[in-house]
Structures are given as structure tokens and as C-alpha cells.
Coordinates of N, CA and C in Angstrom, one line a residue:
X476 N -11.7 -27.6 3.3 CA -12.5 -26.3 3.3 C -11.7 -25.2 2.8
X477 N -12.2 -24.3 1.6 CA -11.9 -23.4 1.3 C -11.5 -22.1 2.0
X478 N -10.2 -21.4 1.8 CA -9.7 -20.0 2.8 C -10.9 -19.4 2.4
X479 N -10.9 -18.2 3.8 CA -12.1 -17.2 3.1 C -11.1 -15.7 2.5
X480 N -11.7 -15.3 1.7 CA -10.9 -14.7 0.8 C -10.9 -13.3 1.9
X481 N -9.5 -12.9 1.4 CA -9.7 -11.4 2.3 C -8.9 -9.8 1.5
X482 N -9.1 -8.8 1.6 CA -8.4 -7.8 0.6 C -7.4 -7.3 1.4
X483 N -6.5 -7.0 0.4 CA -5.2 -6.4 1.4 C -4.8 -5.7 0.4
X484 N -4.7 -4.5 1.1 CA -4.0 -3.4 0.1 C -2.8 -2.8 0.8
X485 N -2.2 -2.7 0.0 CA -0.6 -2.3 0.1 C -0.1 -1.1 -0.4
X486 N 0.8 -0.2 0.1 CA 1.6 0.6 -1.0 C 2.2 1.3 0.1
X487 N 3.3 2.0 -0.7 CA 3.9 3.1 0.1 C 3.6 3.9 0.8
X488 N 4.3 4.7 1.6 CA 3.6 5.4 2.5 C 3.0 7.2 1.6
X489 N 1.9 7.4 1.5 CA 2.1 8.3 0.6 C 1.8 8.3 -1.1
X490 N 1.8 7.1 -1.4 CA 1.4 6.5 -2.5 C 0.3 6.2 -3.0
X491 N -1.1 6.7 -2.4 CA -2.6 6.8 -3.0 C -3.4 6.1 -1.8
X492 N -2.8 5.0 -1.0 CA -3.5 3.9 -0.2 C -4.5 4.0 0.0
X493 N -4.3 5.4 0.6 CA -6.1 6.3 1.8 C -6.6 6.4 0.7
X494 N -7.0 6.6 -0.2 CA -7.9 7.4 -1.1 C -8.8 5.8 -1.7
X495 N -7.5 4.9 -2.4 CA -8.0 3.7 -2.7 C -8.6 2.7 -2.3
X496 N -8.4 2.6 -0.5 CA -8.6 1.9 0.3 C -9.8 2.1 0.8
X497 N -10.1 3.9 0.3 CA -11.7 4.3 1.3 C -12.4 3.6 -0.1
X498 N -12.0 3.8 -1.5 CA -12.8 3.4 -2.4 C -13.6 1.8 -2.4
X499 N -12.3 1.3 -2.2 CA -13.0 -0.4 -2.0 C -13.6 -0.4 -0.7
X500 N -13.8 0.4 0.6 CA -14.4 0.3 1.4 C -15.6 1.0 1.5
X501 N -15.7 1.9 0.2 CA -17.3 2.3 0.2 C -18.0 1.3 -0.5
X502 N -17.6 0.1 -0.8 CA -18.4 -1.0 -1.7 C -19.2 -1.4 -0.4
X503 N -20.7 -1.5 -0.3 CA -21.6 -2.0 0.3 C -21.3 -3.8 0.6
X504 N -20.9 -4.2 -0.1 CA -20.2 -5.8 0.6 C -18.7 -5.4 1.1
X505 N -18.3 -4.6 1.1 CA -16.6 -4.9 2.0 C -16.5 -3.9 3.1
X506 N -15.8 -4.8 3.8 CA -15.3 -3.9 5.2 C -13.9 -4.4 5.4
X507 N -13.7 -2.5 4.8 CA -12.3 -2.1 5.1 C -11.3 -1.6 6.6
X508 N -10.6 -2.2 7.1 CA -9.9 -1.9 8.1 C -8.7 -0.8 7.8
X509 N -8.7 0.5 8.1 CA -7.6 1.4 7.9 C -6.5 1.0 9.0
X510 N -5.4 0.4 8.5 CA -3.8 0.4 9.4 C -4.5 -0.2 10.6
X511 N -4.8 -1.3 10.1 CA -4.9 -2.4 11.2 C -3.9 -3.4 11.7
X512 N -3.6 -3.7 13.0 CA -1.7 -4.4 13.0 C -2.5 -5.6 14.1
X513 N -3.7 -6.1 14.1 CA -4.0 -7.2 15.1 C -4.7 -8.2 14.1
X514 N -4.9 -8.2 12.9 CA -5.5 -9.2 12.1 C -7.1 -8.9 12.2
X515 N -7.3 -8.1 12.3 CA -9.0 -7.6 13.3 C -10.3 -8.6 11.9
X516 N -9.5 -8.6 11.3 CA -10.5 -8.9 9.8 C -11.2 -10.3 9.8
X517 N -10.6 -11.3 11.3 CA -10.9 -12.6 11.5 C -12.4 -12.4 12.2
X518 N -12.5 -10.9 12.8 CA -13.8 -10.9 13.7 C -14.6 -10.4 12.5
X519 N -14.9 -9.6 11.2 CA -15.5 -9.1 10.7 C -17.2 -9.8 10.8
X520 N -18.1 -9.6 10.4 CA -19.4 -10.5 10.6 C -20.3 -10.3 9.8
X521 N -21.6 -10.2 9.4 CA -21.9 -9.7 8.6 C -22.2 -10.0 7.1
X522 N -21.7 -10.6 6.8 CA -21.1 -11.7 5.7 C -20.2 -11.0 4.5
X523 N -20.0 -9.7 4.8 CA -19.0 -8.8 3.7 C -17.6 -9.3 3.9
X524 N -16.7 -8.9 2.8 CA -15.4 -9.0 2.4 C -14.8 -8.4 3.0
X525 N -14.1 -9.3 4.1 CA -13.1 -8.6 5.0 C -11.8 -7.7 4.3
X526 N -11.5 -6.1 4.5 CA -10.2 -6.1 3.8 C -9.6 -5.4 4.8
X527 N -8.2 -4.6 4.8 CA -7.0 -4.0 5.0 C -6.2 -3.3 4.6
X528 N -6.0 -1.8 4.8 CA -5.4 -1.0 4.2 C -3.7 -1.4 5.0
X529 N -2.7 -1.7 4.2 CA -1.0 -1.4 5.6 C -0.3 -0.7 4.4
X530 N 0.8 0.2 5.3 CA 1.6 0.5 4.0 C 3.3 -0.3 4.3
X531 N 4.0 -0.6 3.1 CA 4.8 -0.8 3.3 C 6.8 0.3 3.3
X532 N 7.1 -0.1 4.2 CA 7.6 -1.0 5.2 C 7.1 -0.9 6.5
X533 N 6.8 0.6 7.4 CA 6.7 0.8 8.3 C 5.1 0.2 9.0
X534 N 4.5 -0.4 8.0 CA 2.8 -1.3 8.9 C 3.4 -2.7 8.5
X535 N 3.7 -3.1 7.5 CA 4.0 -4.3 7.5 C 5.1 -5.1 6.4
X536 N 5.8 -6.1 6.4 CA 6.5 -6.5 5.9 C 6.3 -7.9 5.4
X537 N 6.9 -8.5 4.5 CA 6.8 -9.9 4.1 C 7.0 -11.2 5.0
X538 N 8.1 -10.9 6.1 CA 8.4 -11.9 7.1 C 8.5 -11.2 8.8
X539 N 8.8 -10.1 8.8 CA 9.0 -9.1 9.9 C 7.9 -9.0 10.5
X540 N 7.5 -8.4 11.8 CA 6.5 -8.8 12.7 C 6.6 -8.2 13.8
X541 N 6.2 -7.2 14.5 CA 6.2 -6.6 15.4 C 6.8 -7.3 16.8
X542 N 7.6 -6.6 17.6 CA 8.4 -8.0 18.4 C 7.9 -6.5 19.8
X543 N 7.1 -7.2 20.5 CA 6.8 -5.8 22.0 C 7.9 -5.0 22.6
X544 N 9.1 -5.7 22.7 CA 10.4 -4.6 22.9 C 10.7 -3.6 21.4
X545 N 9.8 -3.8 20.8 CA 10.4 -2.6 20.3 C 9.2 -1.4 20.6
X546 N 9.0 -1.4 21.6 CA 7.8 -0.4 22.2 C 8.6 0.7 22.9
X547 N 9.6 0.1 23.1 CA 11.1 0.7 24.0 C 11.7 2.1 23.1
X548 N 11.6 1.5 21.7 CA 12.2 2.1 20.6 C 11.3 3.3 20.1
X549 N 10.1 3.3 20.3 CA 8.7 3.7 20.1 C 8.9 4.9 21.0
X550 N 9.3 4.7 22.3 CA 9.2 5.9 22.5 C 10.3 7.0 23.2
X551 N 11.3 6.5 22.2 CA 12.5 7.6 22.1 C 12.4 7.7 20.3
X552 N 12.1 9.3 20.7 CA 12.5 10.2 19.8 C 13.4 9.5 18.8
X553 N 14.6 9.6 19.4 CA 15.8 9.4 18.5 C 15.5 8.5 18.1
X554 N 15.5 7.3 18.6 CA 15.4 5.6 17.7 C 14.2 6.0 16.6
X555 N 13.4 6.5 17.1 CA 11.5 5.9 16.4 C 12.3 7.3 15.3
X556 N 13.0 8.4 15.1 CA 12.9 9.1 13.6 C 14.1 8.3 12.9
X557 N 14.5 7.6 13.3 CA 16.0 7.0 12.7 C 15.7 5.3 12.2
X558 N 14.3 4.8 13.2 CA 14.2 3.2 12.5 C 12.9 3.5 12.4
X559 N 12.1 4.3 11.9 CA 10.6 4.2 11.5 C 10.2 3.2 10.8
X560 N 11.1 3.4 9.8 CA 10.6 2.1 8.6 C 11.1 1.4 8.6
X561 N 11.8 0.9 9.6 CA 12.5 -0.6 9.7 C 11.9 -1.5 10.4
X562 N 10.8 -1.4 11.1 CA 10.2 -1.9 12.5 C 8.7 -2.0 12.3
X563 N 8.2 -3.1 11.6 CA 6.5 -2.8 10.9 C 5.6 -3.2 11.9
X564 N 4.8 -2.3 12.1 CA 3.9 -2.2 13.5 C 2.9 -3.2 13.4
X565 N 2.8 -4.1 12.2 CA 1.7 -5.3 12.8 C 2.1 -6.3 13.4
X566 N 1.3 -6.7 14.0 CA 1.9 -8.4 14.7 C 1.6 -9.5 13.8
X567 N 1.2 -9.1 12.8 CA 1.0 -10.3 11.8 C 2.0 -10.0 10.5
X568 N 2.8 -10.9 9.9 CA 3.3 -10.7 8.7 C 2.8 -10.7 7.5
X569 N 3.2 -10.1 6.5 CA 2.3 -10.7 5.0 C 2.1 -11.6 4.7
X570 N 2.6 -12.5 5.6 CA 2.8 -14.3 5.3 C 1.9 -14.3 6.0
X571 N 1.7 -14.0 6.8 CA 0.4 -14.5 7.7 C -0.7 -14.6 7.1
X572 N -1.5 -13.3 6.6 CA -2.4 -12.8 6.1 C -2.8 -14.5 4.7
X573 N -1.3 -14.4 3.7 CA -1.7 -15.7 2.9 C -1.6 -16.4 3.3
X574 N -1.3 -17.4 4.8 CA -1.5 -18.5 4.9 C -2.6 -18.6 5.6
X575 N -3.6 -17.4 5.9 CA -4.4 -17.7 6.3 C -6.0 -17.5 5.5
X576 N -5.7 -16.6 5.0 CA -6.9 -16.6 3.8 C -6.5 -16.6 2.4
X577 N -7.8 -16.6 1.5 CA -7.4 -16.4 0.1 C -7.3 -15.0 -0.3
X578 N -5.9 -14.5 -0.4 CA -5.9 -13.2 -0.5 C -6.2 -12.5 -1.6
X579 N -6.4 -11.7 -1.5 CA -6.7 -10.6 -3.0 C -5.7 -9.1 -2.6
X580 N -4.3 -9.2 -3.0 CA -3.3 -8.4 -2.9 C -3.9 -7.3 -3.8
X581 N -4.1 -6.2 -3.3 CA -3.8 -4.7 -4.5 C -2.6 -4.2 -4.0
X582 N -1.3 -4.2 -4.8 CA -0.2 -3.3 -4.8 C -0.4 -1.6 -5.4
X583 N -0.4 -0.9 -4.6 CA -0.5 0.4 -5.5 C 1.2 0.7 -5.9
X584 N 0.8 0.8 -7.0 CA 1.7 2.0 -7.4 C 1.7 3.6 -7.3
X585 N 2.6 4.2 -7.2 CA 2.4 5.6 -7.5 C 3.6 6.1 -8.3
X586 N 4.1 7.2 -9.1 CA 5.1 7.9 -10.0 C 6.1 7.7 -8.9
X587 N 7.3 7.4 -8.8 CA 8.6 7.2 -7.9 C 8.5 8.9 -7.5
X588 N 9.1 10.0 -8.3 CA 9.1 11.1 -8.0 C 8.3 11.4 -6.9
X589 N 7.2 12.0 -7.6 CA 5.9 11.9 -6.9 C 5.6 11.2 -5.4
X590 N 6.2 9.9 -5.1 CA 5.9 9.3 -3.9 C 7.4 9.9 -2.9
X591 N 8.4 9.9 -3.1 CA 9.7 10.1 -2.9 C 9.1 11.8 -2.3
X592 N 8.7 12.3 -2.7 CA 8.5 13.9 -2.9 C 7.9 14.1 -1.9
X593 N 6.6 12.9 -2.0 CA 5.6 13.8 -0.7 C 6.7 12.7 0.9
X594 N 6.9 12.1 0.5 CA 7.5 11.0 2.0 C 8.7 12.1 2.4
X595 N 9.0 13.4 2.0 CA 10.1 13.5 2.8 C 9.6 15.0 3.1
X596 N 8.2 15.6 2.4 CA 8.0 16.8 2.4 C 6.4 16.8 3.7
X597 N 5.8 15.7 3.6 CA 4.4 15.2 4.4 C 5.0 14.3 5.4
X598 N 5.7 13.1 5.2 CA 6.3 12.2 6.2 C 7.6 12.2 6.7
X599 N 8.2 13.3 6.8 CA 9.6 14.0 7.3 C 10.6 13.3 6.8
X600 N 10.4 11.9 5.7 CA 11.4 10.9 5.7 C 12.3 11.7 4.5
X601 N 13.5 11.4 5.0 CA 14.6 11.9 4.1 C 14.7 10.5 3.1
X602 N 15.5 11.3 2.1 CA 15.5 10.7 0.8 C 16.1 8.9 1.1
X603 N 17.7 9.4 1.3 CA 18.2 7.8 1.9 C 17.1 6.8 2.5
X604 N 16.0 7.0 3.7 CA 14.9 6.0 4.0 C 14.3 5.8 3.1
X605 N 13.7 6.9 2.2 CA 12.5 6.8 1.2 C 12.8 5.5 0.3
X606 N 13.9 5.8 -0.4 CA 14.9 4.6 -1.3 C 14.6 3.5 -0.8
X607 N 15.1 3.4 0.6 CA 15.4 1.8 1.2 C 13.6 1.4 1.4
X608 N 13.0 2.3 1.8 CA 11.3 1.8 2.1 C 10.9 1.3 0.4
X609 N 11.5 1.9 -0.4 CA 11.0 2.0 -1.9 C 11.5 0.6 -2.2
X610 N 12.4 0.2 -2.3 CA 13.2 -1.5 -2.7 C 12.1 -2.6 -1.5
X611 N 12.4 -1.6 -0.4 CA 11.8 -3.2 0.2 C 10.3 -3.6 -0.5
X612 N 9.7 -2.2 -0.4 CA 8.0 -2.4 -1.2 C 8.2 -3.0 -2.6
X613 N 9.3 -2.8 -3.6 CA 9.1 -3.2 -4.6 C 9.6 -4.9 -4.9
X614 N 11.0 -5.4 -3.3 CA 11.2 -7.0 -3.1 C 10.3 -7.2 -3.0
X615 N 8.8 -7.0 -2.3 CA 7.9 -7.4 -1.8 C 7.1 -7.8 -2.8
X616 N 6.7 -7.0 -3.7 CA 6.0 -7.2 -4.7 C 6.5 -8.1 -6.2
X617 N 7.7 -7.8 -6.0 CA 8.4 -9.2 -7.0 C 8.7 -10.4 -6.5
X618 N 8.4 -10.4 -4.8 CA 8.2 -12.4 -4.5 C 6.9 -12.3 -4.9
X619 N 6.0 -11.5 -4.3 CA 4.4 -12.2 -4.9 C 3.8 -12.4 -6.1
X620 N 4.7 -12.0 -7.1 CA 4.4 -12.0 -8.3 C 4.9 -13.5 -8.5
X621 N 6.4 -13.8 -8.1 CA 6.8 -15.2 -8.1 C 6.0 -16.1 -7.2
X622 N 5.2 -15.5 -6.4 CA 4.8 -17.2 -5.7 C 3.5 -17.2 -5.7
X623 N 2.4 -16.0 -5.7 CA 1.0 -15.8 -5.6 C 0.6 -14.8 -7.2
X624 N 1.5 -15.1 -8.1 CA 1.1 -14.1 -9.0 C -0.7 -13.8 -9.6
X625 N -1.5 -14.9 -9.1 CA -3.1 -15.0 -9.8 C -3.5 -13.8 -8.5
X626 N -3.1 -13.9 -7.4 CA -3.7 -13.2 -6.3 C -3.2 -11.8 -6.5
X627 N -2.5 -11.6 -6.9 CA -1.7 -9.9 -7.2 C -2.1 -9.2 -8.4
X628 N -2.7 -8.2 -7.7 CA -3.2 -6.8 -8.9 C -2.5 -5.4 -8.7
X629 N -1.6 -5.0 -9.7 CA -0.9 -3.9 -9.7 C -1.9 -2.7 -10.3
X630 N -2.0 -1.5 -9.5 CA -2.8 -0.4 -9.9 C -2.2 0.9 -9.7
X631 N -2.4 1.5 -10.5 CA -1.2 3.1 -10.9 C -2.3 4.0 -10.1
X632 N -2.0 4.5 -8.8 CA -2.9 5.7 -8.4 C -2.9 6.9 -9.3
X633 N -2.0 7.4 -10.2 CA -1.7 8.3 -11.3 C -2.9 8.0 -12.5
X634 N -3.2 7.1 -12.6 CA -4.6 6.1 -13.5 C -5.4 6.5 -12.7
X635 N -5.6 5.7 -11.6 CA -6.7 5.9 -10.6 C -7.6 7.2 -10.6
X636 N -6.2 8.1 -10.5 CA -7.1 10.0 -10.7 C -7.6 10.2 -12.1
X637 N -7.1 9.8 -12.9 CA -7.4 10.2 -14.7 C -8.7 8.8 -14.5
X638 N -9.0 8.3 -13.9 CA -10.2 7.1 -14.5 C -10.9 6.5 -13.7
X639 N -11.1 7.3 -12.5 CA -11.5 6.6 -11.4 C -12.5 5.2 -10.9
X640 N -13.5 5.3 -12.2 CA -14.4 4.9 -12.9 C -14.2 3.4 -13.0
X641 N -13.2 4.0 -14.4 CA -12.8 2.3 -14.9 C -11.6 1.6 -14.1
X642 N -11.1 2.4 -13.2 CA -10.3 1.6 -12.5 C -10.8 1.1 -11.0
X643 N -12.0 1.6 -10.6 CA -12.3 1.0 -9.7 C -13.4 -0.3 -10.1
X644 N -14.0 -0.1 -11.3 CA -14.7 -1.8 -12.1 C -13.5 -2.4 -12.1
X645 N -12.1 -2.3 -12.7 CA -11.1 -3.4 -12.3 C -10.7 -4.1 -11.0
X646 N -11.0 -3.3 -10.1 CA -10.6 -3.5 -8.6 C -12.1 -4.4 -8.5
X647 N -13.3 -3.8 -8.6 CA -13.9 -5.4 -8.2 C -14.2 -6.5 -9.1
X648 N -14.0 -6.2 -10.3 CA -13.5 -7.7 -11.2 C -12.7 -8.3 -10.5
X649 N -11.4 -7.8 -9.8 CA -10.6 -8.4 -9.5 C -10.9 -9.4 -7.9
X650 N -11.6 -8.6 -7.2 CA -12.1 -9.0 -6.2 C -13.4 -9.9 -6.3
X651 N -13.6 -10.2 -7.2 CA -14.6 -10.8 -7.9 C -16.1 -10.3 -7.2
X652 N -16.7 -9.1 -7.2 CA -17.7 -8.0 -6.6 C -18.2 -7.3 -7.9
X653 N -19.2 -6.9 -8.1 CA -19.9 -5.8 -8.8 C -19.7 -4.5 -8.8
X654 N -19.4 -3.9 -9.7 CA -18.9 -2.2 -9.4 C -20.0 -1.8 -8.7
X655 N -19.7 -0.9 -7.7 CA -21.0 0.1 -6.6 C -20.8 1.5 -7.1
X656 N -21.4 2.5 -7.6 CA -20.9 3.3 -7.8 C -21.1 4.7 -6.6
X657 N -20.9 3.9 -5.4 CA -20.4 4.2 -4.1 C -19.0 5.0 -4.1
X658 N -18.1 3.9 -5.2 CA -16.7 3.9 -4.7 C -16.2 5.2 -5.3
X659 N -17.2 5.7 -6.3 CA -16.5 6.9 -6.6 C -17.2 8.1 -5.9
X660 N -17.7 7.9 -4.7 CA -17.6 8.9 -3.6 C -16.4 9.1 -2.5
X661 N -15.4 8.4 -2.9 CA -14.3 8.0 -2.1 C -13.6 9.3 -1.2
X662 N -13.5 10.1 -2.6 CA -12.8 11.5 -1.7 C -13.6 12.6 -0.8
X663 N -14.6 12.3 -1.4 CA -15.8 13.0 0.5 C -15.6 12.0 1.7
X664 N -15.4 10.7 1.3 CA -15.8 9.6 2.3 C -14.2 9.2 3.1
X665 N -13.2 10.3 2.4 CA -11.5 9.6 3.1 C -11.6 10.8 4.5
X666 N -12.0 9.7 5.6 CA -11.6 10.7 6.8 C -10.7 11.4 7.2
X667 N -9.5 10.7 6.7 CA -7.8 10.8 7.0 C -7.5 12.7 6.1
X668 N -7.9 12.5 5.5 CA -8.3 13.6 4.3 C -8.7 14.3 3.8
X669 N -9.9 14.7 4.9 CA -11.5 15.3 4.4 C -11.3 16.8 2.8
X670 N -12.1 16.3 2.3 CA -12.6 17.6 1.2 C -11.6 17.3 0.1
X671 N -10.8 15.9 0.1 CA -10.5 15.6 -0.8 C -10.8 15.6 -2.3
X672 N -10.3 15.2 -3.8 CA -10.7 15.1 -4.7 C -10.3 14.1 -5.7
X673 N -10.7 13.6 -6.5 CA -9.5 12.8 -7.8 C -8.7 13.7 -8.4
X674 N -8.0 14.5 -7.5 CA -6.8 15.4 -7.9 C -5.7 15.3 -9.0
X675 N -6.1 15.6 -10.3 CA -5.3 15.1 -11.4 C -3.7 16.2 -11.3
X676 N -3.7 17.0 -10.1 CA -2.4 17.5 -10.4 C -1.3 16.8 -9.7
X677 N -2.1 15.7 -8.9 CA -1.1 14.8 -8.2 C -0.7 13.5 -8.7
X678 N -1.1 13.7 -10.1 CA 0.0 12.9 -11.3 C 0.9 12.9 -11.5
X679 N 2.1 12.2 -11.6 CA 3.6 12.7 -11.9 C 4.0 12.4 -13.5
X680 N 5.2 12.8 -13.5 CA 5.6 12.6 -14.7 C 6.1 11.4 -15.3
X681 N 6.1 11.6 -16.3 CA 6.7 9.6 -17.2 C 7.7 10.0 -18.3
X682 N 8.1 11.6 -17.9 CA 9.1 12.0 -19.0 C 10.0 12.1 -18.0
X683 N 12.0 11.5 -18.2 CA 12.9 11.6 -17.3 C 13.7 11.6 -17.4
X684 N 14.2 12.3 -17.2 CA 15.6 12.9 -17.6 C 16.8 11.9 -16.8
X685 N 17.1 10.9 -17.4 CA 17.6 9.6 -16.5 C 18.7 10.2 -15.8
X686 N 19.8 11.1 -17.2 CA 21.2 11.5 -16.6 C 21.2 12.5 -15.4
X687 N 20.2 12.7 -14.8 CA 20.0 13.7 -14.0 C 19.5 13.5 -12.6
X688 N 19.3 12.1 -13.0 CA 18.6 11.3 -11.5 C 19.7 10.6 -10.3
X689 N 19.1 11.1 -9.6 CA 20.0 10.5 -8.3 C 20.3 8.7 -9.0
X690 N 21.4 8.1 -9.0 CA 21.3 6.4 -8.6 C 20.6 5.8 -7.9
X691 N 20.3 6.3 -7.0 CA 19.5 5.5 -6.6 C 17.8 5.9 -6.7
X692 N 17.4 7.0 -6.9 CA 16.4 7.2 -7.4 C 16.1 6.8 -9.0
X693 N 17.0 6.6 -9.6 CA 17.4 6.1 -10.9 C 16.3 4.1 -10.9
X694 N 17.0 3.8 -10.1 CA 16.7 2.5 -9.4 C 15.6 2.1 -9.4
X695 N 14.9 2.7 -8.8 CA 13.7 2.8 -8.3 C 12.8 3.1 -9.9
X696 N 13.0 4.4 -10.0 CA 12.4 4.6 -11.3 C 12.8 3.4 -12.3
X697 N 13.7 2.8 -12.7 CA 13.3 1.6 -13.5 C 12.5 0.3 -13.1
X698 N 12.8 -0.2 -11.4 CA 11.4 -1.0 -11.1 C 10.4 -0.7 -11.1
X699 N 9.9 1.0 -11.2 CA 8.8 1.0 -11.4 C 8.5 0.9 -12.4
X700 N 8.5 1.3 -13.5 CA 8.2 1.2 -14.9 C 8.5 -0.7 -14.9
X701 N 9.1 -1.2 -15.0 CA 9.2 -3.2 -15.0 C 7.5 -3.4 -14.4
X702 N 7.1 -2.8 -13.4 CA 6.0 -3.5 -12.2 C 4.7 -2.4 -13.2
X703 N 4.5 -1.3 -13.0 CA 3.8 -1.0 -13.8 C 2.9 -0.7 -15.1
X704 N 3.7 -1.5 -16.1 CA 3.5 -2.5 -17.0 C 2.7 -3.7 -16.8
X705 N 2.6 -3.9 -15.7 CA 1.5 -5.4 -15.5 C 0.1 -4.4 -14.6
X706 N 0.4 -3.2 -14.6 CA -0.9 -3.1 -13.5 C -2.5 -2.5 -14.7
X707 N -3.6 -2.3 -14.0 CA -4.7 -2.6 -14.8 C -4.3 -1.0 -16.1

């Protein structure tokens, strides 16, 4: 018997997710679950396409898994601003998700700058975490390419604003669904968000002044440009 296929969207924290996630959830066949950490997507009913918005590191990781003592950690101050992103709040791992259904991975991308910028200016996270959250999302995304590559779709939220259109027909090509043109109601319909837009000033740049870049922001900006090159 065939998995039943399920969506999972991924990305940094800060990196487009809400916006993209409400998009494929305004499709009249899917139901999207926002930062769901119980698998909830096994009860869905209805006969629509179960999906999932998590970001990575801090909702979920490739082998990591929510362990209940760290609820301890959760609520001191000190530990929960010092291991945020080390400790991924679902009880299911990303392994889980593919060994249990046929998944349809969307990785978002977003401009390194640009994500790095709002995670320490919107999500208090200092640069040093942002980095380490940034590698782990991008290990993540270079095993799935090595072991599930047909199930993995890389998408540039920076695209997404300049084309919302044509990049949401690739998202249900990919999902194998009929474009709704529902999904480009997305930014009235993102709760987390309200009165949002396809905001084209929240584009970043592709011009970089390499000698100028932090090392390890350096880093980062060359995996992204390697991974972004494969996305629609």
C-alpha cells in the first residue's frame, strides 16, 4: 500500500515560511498546519493534502526530537535565550515525517543577509546562533537532496515576491495539484501577519562584497548560492 503523500515546508526562522505556507494553505484541497510539533496531519479528514509549516532548527530537526525534560529548560529564562535553537520543539523528527508518508519537502530559501538581519533584529537571535541555525538548515537540506532528491523543491522567497504567480503554479506542479488562484490571496489570509503584502522591498541583494563579509557569514552566503541554483 502506497504512503499517503504529505507537504512539509521548511525554512528558517524568518525566511518567508508564514507567507508561503499560508499560500499553499489557501489551496482549496490542502490543509495546512502552522508549527505543528504532534504530527496532527495523521488526523486530517476530508480527503485534502495534509501539510506543515516547521522552521528549522528550533521546530524541527533531521534526527532530534523533543525529549519532555527539556520543558525544565523551557522555562528558565537563561537556558530557553541561550539553547533556543538547539532543542526542536516537535516530538516528531524529519525522519519521521519520511518514513511515514510520501513527502513533498518545500525548502525555502531566503537572501542569507536578509534572513540573518531580520533573526537577530525580529527574533532577538544574535549573529553567532543565526550562523549555527543557518548550517544546520542548509546540513539538512544537502542530506535530502542526497537521499530523497525527487521529493525536494528549493524555492527563493526573494522570487516568490517578484512572481508570486508563477511561483506558486510551481509549488502545485510540484505537489502534483492545480494552481487555485486562492494562493495569491496569501498576504490578507497570513494571520501571524495581518495586512501583509508581496513586499518586493524584502528582497535582498545578490551583489557582495565577499572581502567584507563576516567568515562565517561568508559561508553561508556561498551555500546559498550552491542550493539556490536548483530552486524553481
Amino acid at each position: 500500500m502506497p504512503k499517503p503523500i504529505c507537504v512539509v515546508v521548511l525554512g528558517l526562522p524568518r525566511s518567508g515560511t508564514t507567507l508561503i505556507s499560508t499560500a499553499i494553505g489557501s489551496h482549496e484541497d490542502v490543509c495546512m498546519l502552522d508549527e505543528d510539533f504532534f504530527m496532527s496531519v495523521r488526523r486530517i479528514s476530508g480527503g485534502k493534502t495534509p501539510a506543515v509549516k516547521l522552521c528549522i532548527p528550533n521546530h524541527i530537526q533531521m534526527n532530534r526530537k523533543w525529549r519532555t525534560w527539556w520543558g525544565i529548560i523551557r522555562i528558565n529564562g537563561f537556558l530557553r535565550k541561550r539553547l533556543h535553537y538547539l532543542l526542536p520543539r516537535s516530538y516528531y523528527s524529519l525522519n519521521d515525517y519520511i518514513s511515514t508518508y510520501d513527502v513533498r519537502i518545500i525548502c525555502i530559501l531566503r537572501e542569507p543577509l536578509k534572513t540573518l538581519s531580520a533573526m537577530d533584529n525580529r527574533g532577538h537571535t544574535k549573529l553567532r546562533k543565526a550562523l549555527r541555525a543557518a548550517n544546520v538548515a542548509y546540513d539538512m537540506y544537502d542530506e535530502l537532496l542526497d537521499r530523497i532528491p525527487e521529493q525536494v523543491a528549493f524555492i527563493s522567497f526573494d522570487r516568490f515576491l517578484t512572481s508570486p504567480e508563477e511561483q506558486n503554479r510551481m509549488i502545485c506542479s510540484f505537489i502534483d495539484h492545480d494552481f487555485d488562484e486562492k494562493m495569491l490571496e496569501a498576504p490578507a489570509k497570513n494571520t501571524r501577519y495581518p495586512g501583509q503584502s508581496f513586499d518586493k522591498s524584502k528582497i535582498g541583494t545578490e551583489d557582495y562584497d565577499t572581502e567584507s563579509l563576516d567568515p562565517g557569514i561568508l559561508k553561508i552566503v556561498e551555500r546559498y548560492k550552491k542550493l539556490i541554483s536548483l530552486s524553481f
